Tab-separated table of C-alpha atoms and ligand atoms in Angstrom:
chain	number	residue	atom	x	y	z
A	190	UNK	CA	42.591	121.029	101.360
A	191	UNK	CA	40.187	121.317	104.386
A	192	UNK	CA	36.537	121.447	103.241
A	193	UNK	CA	33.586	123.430	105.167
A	194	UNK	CA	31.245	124.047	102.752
A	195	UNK	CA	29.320	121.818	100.276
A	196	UNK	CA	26.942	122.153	97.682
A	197	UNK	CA	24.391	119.570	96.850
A	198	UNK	CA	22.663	119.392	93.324
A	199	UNK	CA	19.140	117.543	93.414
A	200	UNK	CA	16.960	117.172	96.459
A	201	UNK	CA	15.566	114.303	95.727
A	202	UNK	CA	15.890	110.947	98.148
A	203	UNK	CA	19.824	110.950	97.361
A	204	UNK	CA	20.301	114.887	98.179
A	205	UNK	CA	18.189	115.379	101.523
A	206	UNK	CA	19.743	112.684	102.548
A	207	UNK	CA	23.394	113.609	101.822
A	208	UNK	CA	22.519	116.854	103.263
A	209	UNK	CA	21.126	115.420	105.961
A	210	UNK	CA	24.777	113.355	107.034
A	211	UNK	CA	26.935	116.141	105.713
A	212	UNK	CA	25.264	118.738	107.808
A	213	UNK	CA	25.146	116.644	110.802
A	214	UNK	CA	28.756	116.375	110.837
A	215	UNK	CA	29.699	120.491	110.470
A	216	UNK	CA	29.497	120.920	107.352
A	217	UNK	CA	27.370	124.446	105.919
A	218	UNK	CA	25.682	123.070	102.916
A	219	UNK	CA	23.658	124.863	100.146
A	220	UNK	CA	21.300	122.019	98.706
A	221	UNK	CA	19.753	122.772	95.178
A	222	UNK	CA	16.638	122.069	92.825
A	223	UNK	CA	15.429	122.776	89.554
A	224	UNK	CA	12.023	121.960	92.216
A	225	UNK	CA	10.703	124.381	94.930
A	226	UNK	CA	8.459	121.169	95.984
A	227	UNK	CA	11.273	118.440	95.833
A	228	UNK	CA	13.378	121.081	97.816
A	229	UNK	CA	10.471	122.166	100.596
A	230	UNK	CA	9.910	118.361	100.797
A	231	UNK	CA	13.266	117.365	101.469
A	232	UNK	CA	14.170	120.032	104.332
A	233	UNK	CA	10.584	118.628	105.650
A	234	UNK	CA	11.998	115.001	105.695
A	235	UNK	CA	15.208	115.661	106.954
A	236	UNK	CA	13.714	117.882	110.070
A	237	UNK	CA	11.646	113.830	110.568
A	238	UNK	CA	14.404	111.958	110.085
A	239	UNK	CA	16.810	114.498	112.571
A	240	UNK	CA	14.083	114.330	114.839
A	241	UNK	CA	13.814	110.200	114.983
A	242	UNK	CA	17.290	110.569	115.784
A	243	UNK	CA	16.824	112.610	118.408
A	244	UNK	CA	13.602	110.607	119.855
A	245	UNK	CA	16.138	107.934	119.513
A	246	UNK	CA	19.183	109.189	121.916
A	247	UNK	CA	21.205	109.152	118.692
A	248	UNK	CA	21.407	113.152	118.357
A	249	UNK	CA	20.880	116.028	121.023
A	250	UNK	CA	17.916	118.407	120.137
A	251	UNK	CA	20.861	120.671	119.641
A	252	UNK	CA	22.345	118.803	117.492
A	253	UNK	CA	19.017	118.659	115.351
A	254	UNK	CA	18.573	122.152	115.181
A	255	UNK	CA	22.380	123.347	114.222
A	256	UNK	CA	22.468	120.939	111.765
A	257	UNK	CA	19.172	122.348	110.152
A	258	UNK	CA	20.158	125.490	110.486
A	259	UNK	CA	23.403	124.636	108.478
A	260	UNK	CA	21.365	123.591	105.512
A	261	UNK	CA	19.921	126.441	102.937
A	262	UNK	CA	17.936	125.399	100.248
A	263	UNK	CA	18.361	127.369	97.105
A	264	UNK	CA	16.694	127.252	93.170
A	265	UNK	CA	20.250	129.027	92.295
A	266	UNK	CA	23.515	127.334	91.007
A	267	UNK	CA	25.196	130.446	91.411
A	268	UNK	CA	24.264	129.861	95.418
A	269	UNK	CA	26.927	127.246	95.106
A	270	UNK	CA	29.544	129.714	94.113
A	271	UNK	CA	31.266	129.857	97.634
A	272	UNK	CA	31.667	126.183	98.161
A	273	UNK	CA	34.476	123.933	98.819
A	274	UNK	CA	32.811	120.655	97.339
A	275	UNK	CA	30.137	120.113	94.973
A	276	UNK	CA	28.335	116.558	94.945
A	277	UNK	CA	25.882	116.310	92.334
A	278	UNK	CA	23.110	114.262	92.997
A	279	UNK	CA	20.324	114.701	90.175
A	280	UNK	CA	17.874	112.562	87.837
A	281	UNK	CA	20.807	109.487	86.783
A	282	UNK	CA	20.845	111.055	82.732
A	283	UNK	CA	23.849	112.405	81.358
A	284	UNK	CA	22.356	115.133	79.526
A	285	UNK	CA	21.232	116.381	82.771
A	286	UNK	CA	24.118	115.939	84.880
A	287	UNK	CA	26.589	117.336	82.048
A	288	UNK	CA	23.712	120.886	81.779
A	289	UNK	CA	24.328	121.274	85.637
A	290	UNK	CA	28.192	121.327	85.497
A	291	UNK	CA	27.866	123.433	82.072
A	292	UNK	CA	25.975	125.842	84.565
A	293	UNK	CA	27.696	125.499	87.952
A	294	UNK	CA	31.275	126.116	86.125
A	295	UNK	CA	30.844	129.875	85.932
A	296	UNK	CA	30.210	130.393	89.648
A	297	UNK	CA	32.776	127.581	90.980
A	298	UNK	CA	35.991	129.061	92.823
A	299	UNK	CA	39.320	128.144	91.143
A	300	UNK	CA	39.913	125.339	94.262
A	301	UNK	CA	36.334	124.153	94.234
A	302	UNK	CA	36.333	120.216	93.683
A	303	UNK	CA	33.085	118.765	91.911
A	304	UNK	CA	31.879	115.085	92.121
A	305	UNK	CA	28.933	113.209	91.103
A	306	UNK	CA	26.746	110.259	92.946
A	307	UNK	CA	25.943	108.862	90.143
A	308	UNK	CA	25.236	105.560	90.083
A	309	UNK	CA	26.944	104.256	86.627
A	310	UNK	CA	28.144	106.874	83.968
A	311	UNK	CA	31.068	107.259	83.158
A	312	UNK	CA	33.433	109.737	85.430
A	313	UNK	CA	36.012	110.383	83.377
A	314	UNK	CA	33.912	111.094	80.307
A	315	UNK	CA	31.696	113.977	83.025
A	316	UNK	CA	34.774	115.275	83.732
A	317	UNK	CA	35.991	115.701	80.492
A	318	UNK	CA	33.171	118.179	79.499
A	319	UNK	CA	34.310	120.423	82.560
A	320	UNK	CA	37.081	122.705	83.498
A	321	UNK	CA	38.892	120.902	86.010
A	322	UNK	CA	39.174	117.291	85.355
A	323	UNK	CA	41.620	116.665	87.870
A	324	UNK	CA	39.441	118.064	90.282
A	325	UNK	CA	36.463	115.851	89.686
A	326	UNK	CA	35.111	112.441	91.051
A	327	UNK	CA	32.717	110.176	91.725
A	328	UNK	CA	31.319	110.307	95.240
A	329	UNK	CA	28.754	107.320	95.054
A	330	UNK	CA	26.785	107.271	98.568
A	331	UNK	CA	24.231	104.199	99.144
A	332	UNK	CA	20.352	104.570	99.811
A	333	UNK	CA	19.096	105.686	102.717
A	334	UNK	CA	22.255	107.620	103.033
A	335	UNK	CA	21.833	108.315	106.937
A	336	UNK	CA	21.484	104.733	107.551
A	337	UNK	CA	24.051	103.135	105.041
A	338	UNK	CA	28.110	102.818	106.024
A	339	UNK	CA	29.612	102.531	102.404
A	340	UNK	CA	30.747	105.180	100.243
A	341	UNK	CA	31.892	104.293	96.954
A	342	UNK	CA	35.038	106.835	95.729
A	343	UNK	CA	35.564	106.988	91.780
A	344	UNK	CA	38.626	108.455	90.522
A	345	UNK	CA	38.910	109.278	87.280
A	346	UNK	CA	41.289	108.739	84.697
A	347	UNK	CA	42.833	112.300	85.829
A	348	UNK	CA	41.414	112.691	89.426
A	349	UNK	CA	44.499	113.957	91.427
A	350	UNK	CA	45.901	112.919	94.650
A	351	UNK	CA	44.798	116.037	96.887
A	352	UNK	CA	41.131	115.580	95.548
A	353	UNK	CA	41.336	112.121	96.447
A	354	UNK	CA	42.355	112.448	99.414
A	355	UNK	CA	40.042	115.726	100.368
A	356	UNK	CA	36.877	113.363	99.525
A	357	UNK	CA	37.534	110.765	101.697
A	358	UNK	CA	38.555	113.134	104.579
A	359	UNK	CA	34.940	114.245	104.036
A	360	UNK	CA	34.120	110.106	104.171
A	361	UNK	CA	35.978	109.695	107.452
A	362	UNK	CA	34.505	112.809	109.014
A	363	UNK	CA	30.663	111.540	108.071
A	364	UNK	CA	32.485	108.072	109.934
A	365	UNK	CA	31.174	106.228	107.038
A	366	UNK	CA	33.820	103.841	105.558
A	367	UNK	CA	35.078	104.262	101.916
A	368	UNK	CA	35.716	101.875	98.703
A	369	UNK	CA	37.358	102.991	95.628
A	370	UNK	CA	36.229	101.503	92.342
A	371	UNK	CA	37.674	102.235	89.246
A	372	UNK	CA	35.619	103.708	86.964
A	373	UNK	CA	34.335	101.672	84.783
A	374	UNK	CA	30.108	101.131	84.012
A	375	UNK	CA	27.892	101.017	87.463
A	376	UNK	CA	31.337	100.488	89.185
A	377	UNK	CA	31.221	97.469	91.810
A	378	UNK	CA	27.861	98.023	94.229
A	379	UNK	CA	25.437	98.285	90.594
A	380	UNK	CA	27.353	96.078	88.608
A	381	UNK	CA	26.372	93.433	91.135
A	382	UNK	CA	23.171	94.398	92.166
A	383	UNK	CA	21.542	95.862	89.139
A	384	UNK	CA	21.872	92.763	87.011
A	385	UNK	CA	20.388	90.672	90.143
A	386	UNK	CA	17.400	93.060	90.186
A	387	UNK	CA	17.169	93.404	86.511
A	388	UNK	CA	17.004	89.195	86.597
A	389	UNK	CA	14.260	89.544	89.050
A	390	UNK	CA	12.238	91.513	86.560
A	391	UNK	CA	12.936	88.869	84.416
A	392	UNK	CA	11.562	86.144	86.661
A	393	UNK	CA	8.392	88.273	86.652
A	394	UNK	CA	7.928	88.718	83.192
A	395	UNK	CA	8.393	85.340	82.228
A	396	UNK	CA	6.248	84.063	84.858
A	397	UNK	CA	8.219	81.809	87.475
A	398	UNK	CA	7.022	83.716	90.153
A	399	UNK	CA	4.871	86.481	91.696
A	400	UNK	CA	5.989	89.751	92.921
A	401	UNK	CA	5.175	88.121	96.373
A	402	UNK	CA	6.826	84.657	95.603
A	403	UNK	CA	9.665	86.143	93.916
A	404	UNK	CA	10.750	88.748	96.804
A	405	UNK	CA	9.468	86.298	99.682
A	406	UNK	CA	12.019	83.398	97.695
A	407	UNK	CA	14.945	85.634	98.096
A	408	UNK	CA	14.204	87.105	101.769
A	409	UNK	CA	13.799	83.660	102.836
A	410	UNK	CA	15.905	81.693	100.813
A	411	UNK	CA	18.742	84.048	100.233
A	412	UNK	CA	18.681	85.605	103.465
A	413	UNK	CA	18.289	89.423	102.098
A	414	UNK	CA	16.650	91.894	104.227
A	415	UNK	CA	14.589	93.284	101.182
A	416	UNK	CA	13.050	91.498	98.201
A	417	UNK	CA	14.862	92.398	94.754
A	418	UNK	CA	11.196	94.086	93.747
A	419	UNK	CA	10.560	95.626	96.613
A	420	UNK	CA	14.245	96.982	96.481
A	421	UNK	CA	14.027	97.795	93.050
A	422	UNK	CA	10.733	100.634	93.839
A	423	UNK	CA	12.478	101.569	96.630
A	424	UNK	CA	15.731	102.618	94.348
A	425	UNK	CA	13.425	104.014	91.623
A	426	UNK	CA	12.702	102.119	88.717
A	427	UNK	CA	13.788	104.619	86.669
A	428	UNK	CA	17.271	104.800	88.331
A	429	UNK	CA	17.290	101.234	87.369
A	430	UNK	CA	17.014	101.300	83.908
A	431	UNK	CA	18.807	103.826	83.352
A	432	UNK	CA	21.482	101.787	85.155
A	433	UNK	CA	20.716	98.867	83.039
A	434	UNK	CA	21.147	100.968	80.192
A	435	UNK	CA	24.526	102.461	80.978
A	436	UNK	CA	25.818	98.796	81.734
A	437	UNK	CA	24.443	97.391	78.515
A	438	UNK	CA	25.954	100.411	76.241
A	439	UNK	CA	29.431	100.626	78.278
A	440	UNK	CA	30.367	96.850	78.532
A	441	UNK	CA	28.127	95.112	74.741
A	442	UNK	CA	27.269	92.558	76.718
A	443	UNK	CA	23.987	91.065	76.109
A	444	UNK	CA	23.797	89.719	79.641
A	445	UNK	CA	22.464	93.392	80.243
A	446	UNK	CA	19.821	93.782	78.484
A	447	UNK	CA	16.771	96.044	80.385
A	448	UNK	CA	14.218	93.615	80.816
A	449	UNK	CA	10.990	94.968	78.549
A	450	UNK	CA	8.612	94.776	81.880
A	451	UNK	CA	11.291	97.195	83.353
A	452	UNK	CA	10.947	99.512	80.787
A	453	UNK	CA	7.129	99.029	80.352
A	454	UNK	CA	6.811	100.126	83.772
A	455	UNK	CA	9.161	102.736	83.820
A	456	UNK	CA	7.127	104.041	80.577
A	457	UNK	CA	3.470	104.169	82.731
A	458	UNK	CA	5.151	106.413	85.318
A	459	UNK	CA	5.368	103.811	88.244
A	460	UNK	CA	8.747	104.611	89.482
A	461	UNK	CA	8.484	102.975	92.770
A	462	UNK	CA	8.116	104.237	96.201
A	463	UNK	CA	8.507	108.108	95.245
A	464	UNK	CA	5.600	107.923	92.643
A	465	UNK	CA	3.403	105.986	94.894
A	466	UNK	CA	3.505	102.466	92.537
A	467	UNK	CA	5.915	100.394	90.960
A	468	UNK	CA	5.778	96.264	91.644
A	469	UNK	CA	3.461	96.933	94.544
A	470	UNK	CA	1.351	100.034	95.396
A	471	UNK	CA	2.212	102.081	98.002
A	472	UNK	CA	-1.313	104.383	98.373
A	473	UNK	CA	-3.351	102.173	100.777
A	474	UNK	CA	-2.336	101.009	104.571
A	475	UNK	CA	-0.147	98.230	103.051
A	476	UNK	CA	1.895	97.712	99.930
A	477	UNK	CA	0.038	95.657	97.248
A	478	UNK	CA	1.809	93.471	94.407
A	479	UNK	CA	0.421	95.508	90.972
A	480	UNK	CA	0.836	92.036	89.335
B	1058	LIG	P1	15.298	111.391	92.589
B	1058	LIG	O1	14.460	111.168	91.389
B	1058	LIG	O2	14.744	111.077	93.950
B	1058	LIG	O3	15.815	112.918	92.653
B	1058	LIG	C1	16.399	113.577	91.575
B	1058	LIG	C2	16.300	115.070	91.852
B	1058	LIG	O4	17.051	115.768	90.855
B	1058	LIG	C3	14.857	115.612	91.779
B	1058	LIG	O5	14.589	116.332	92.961
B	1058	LIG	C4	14.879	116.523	90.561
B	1058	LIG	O6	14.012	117.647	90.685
B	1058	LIG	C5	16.345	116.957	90.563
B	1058	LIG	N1	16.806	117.493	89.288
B	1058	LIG	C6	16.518	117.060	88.034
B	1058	LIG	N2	17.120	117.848	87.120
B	1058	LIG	C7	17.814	118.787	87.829
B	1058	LIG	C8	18.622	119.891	87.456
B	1058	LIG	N3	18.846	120.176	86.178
B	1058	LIG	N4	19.162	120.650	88.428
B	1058	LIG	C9	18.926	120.362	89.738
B	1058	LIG	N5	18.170	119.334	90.141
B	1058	LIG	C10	17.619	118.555	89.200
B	1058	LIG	O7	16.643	110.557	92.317
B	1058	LIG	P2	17.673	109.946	93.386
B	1058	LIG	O8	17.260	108.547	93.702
B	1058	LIG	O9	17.882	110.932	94.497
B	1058	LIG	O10	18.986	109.824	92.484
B	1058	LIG	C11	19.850	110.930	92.283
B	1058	LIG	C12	21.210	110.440	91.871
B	1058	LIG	O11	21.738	109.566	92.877
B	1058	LIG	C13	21.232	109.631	90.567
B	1058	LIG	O12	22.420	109.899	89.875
B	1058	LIG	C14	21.197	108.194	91.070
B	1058	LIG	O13	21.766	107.282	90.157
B	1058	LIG	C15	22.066	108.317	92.318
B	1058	LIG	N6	21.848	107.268	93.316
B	1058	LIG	C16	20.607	106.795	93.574
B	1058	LIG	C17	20.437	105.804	94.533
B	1058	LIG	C18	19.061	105.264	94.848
B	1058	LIG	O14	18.954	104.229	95.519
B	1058	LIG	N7	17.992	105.912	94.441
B	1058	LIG	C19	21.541	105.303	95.244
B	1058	LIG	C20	22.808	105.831	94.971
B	1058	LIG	C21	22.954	106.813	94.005
């Protein structure tokens, strides 16, 4: 099935910057918001980040401007009617996520395949509550998505061939490089990464080490480009735990529990990089360690 239009649900730092690769590459796109703000910001952040491509050589100016033109923003689900492919890319609740394919399913074309980027809930149980089961996946793209090669694929339990095979045509085309997971909680990127982060947190709360000590041990020690912390804000803290949560509930393992300082921070509203603080503060010149 050849795709040339896609629908993006949630504008948030996943969405503009799917939009961002899929409309790059050809593809028309209609991205969507329950936000007028989240969606004016992210067409205003993608138009920066096209146009540090271009001061870059990596893009023509050309290139910039069809690709924005490709890309209408919309408050409307029903917008999304005349796509190929949805991915869903919203707040990582299932309440949420299962309300926007209760409302998409109306205005979806018989052929129409949906996914979700989620990060760690269950496929087959999202695409259980639709219509089309067969046609629906998990389309997991990494953070920042124009900068990031892997795309995780999810089938699930009754994902067909053709849909399989239609999403990572859309992989190749973006020439990022695909790995299927099966579907089972956080999947293999967040089932490795989540519980190092969540540890982290841990580290923290006990008290072996500062924010500083703890992100400067692993930069330095374990050769990572980021520090778990400072990876963790720039994720979203509340992505996190929600993460933590999914992997604790799906797999009864106790070696998932959401560390309490995770939670307590994800309670005071400091989410990270997009609320301005989470384990450092992002509002002066320079991040600060808030403890
Ligand atoms: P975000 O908080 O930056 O954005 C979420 C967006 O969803 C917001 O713009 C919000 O207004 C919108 N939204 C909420 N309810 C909605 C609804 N009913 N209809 C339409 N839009 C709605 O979150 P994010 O980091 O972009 O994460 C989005 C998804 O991508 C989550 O499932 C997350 O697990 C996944 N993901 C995140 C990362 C990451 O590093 N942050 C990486 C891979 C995948």
């Amino acid at each position: 099935m050849e795709i040339s239009k896609i629908g993006i649900v949630g504008a948030g730092q996943m969405g503009n910057g799917i939009a961002h690769v899929c409309a790059l590459a050809g593809y028309e796109i209609w991205l969507s918001d329950v936000d007028q703000t989240q969606l004016d910001n992210a067409v205003a952040l993608i138009e920066r980040n096209l146009e540090r491509q271009v001061s870059r050589d990596k893009i023509s100016a050309a290139e910039k401007s069809d690709a924005l033109d490709r890309i209408h923003a919309t408050l409307s689900l029903s917008d999304l009617g005349q796509t190929d492919l949805v991915i869903e890319a919203a707040t990582e609740r299932e309440t949420v996520k299962q309300a926007i394919f209760e409302d998409l399913l109306p205005h979806l074309q018989p052929h129409t395949i949906l996914t979700s980027n989620t990060s760690s809930i269950s496929i087959t149980r999202l695409a259980s509550r639709t219509d089309r089961p067969e046609k629906f996946m998990g389309f997991h793209f990494m953070n920042p998505v124009p900068v990031m090669q892997l795309v995780e694929l999810i089938r699930g339990i009754a994902t067909d061939d053709d849909t399989f095979k239609a999403c990572k045509a859309v992989v190749d085309r973006l020439g990022k490089t695909a790995a299927t997971a099966e579907d089972f909680p956080a999947f293999i990127v967040n089932r490795i990464l989540m519980p190092m982060i969540n540890e982290a947190v841990y580290t923290l709360y006990e008290g072996v080490g500062s924010v500083q000590s703890i992100d400067e041990s692993m930069k330095l020690g374990a050769n990572h480009p980021m520090g778990p912390l400072e990876l963790a804000d720039f994720i979203g803290l509340d992505t996190c735990l929600a993460i933590m949560n999914v992997l604790h509930d799906g797999l009864a393992d106790t070696k998932y529990r959401p560390c309490p300082l995770l939670t307590k921070y994800v309670e005071a509203g400091w989410l990270g990089r997009k609320t301005g603080r989470g384990f450092y503060d992002y509002r002066g010149e320079t991040p600060v360690p808030t403890r």
